[in-house]
mmCIF file of N, CA, C and O in Angstrom:
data_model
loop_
_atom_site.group_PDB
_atom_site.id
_atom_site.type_symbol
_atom_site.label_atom_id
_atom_site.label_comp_id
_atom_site.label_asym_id
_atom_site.label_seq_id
_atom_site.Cartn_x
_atom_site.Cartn_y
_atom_site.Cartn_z
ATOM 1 N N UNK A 1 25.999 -12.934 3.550
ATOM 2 C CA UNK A 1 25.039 -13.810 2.928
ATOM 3 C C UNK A 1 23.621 -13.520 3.437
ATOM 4 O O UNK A 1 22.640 -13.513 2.693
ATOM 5 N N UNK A 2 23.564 -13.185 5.278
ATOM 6 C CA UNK A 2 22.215 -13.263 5.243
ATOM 7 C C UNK A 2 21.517 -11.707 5.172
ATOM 8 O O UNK A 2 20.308 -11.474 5.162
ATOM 9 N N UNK A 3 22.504 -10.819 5.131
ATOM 10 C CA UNK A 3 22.647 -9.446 4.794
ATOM 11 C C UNK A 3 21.662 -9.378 3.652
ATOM 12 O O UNK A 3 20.479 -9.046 3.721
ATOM 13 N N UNK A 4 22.663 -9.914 2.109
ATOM 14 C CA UNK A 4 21.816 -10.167 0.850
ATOM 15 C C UNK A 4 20.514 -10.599 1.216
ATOM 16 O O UNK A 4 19.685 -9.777 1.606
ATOM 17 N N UNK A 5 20.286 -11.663 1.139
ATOM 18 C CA UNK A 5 18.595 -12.186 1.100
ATOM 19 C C UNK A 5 18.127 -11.377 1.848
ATOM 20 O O UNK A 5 17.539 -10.647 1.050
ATOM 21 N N UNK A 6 17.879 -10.779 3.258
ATOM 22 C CA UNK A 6 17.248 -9.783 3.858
ATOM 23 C C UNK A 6 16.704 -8.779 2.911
ATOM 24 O O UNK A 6 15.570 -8.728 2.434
ATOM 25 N N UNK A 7 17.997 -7.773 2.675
ATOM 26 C CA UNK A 7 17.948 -6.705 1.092
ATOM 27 C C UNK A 7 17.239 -6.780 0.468
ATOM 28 O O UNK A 7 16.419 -5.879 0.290
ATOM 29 N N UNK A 8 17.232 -8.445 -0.453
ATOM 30 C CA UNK A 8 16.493 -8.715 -1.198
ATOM 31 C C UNK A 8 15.389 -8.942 -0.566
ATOM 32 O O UNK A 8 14.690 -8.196 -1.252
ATOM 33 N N UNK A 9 14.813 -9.288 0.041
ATOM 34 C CA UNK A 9 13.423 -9.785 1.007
ATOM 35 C C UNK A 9 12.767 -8.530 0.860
ATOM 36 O O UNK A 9 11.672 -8.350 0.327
ATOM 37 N N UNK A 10 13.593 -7.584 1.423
ATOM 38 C CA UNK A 10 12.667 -6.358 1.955
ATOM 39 C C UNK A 10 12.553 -5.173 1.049
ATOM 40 O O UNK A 10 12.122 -4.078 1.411
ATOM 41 N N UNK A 11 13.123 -5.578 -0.597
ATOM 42 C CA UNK A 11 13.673 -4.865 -1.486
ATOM 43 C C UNK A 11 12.176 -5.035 -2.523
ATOM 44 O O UNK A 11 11.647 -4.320 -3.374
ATOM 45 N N UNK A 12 11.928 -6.121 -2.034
ATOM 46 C CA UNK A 12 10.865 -7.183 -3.150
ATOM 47 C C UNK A 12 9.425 -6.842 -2.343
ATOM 48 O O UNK A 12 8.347 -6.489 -2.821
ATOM 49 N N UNK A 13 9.743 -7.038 -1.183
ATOM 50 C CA UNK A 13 8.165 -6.620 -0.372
ATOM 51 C C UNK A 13 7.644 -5.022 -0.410
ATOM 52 O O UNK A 13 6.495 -4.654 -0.167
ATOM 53 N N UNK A 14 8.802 -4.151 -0.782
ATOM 54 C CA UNK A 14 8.750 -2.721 -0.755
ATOM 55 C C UNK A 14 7.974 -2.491 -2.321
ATOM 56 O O UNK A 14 7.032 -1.773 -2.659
ATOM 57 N N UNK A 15 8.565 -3.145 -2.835
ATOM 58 C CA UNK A 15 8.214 -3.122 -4.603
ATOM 59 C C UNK A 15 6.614 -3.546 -5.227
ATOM 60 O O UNK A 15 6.038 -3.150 -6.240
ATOM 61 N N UNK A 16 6.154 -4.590 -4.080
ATOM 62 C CA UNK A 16 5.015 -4.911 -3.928
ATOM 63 C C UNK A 16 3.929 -3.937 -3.728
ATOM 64 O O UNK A 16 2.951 -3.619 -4.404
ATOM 65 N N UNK A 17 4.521 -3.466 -2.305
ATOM 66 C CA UNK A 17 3.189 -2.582 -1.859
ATOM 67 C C UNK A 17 3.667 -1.183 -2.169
ATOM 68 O O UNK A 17 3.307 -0.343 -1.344
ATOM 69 N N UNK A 18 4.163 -0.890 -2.855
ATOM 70 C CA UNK A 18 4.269 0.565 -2.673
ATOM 71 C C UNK A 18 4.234 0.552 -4.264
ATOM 72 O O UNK A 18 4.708 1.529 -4.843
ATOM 73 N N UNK A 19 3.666 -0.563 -5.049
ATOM 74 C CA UNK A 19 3.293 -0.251 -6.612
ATOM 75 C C UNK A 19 2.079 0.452 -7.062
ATOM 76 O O UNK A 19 1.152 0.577 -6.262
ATOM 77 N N UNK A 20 2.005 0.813 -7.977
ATOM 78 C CA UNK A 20 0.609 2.006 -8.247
ATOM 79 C C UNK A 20 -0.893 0.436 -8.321
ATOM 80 O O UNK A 20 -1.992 0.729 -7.851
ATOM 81 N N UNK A 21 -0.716 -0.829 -8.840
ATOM 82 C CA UNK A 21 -1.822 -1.333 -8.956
ATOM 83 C C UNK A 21 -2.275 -1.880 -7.389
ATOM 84 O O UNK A 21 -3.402 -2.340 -7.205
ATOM 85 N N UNK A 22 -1.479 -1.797 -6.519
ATOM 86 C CA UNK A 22 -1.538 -2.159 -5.064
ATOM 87 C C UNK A 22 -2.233 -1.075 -4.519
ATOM 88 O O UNK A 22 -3.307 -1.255 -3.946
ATOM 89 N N UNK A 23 -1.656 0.194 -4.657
ATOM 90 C CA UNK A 23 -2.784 1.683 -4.453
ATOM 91 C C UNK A 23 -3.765 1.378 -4.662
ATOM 92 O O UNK A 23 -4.620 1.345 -3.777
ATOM 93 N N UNK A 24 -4.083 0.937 -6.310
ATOM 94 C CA UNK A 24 -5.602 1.106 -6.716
ATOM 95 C C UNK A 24 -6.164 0.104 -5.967
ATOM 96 O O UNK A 24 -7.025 0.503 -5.183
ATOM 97 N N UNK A 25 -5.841 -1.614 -5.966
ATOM 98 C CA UNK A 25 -6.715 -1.945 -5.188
ATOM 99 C C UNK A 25 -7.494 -1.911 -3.472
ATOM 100 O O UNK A 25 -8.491 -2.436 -2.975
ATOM 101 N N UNK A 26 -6.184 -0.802 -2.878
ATOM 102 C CA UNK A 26 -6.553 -0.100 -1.733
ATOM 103 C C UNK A 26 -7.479 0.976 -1.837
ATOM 104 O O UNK A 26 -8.537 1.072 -1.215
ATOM 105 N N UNK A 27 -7.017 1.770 -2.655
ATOM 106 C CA UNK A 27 -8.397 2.447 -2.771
ATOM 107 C C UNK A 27 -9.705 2.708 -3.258
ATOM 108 O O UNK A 27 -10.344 3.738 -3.044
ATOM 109 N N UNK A 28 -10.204 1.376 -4.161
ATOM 110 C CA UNK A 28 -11.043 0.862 -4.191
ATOM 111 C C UNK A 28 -11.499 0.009 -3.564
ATOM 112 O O UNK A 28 -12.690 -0.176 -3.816
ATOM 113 N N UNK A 29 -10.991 -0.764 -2.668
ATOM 114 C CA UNK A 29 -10.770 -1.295 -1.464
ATOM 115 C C UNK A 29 -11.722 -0.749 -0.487
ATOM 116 O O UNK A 29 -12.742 -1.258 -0.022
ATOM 117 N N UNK A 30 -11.116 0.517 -0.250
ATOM 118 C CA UNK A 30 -11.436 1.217 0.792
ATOM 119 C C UNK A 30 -12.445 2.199 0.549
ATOM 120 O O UNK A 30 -12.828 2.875 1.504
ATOM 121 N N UNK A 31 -13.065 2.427 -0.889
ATOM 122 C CA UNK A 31 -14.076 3.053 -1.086
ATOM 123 C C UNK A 31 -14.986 2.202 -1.164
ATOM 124 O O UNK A 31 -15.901 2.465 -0.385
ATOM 125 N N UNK A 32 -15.166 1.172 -1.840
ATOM 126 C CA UNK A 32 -16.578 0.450 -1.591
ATOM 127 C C UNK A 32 -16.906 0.451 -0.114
ATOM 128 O O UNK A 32 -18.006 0.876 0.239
ATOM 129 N N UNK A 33 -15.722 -0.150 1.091
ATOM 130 C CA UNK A 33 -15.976 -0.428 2.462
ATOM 131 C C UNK A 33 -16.600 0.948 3.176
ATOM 132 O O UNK A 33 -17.670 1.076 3.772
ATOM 133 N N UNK A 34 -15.572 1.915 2.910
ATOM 134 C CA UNK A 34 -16.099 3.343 3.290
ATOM 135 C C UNK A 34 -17.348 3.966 3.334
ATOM 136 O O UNK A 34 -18.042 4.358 4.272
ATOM 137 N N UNK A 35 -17.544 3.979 1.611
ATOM 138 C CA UNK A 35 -18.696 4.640 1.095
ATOM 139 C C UNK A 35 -19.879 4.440 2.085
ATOM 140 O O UNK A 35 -20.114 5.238 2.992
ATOM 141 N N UNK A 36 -20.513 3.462 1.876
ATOM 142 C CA UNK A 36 -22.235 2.908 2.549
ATOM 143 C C UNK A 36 -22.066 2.871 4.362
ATOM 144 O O UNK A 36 -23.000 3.202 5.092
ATOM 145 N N UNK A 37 -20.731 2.416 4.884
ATOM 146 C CA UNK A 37 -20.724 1.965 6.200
ATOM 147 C C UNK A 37 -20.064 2.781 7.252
ATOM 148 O O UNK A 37 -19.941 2.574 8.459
ATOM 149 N N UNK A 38 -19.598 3.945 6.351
ATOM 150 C CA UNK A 38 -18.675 4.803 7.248
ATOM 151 C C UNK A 38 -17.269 4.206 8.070
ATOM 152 O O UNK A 38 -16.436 4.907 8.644
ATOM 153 N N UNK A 39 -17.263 2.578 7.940
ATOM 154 C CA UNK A 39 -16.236 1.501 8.356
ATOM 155 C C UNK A 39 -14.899 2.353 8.632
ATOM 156 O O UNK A 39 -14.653 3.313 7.901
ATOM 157 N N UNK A 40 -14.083 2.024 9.626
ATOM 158 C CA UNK A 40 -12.508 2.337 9.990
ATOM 159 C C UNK A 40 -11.884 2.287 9.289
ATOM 160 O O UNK A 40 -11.333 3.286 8.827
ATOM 161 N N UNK A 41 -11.609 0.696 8.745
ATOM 162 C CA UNK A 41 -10.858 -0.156 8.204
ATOM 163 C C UNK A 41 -10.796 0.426 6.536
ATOM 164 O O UNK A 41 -9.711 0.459 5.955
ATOM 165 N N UNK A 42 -11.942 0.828 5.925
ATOM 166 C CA UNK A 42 -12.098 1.267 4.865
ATOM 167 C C UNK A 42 -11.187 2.443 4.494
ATOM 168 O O UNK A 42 -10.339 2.348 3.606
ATOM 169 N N UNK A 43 -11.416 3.662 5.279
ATOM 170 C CA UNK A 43 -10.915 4.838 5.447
ATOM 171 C C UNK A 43 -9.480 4.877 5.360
ATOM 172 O O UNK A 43 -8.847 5.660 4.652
ATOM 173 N N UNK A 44 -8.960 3.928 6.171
ATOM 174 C CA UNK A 44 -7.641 3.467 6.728
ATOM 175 C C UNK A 44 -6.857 2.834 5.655
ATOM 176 O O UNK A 44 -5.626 2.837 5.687
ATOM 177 N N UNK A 45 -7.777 2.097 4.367
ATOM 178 C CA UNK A 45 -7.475 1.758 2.874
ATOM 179 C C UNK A 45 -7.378 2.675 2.230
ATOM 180 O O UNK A 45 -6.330 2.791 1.595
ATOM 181 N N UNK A 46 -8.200 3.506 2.134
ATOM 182 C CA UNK A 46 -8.299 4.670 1.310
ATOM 183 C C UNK A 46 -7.168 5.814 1.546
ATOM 184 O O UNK A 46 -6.801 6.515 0.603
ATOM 185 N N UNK A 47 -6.700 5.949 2.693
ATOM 186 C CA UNK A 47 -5.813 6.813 2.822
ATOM 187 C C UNK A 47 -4.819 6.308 2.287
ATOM 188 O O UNK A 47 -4.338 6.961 1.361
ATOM 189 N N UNK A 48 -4.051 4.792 2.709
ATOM 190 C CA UNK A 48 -2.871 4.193 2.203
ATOM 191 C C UNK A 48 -2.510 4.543 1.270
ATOM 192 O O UNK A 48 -1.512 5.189 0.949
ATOM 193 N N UNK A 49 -4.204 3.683 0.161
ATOM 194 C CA UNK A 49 -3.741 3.451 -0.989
ATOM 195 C C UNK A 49 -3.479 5.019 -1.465
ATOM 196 O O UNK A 49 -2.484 4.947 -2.187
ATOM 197 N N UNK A 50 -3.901 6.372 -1.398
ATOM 198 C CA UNK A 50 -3.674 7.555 -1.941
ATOM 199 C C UNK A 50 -2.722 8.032 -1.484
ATOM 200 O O UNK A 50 -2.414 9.128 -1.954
ATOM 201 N N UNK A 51 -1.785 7.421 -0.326
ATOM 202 C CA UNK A 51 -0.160 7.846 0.310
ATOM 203 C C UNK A 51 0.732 7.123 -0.607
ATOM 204 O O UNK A 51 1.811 7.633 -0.908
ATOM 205 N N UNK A 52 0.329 5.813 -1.149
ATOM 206 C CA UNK A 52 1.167 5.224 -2.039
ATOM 207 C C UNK A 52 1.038 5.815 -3.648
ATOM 208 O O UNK A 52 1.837 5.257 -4.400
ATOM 209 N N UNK A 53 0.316 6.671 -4.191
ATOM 210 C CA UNK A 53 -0.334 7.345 -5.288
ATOM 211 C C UNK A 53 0.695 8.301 -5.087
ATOM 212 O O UNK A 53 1.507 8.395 -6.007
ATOM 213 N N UNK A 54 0.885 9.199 -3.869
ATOM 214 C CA UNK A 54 1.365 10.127 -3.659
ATOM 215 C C UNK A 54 2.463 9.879 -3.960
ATOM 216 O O UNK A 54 2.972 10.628 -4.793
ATOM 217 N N UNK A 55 3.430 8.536 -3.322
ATOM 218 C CA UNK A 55 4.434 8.686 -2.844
ATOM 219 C C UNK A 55 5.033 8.333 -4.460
ATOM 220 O O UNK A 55 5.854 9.132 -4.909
ATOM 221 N N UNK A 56 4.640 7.185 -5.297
ATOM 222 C CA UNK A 56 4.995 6.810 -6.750
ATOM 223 C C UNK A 56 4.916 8.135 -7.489
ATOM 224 O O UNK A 56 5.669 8.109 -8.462
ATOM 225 N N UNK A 57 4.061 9.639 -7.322
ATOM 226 C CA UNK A 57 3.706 10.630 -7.956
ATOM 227 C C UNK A 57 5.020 11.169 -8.489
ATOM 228 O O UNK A 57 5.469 11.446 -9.602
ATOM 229 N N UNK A 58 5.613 11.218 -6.759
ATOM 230 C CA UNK A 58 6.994 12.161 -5.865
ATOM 231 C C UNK A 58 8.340 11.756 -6.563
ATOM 232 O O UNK A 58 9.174 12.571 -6.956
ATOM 233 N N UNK A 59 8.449 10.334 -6.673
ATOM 234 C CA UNK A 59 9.089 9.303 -7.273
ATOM 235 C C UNK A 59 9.543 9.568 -8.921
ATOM 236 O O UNK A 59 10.613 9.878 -9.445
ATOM 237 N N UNK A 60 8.051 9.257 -9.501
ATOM 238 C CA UNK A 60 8.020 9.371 -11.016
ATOM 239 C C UNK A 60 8.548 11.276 -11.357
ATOM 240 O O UNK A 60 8.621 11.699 -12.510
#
């Protein structure tokens, strides 16, 4: 029983972030922050979101 819901928990959170409109808003995300400020945090968006681009690419 608590097997299932876990599965499902982590089945549903995977589906979330690793969707192509979750990319885009990381890497637009992370280009506005990036662009002007040179920011960490930005960069660190920008890569994600284009590892998750990648990874849906690999996928599809």
């Amino acid at each position: 029983m608590l097997n299932e819901i876990l599965t499902s928990f982590l089945t549903s959170f995977l589906e979330i972030f690793l969707s192509i409109p979750f990319g885009a808003v990381l890497t637009t995300f992370g280009t506005i922050i990036y662009a002007p400020t040179g920011n960490r945090f930005g960069k660190y968006c920008l890569i994600i979101g284009l590892v998750i681009f990648s990874l849906n690419n690999l996928i599809a």
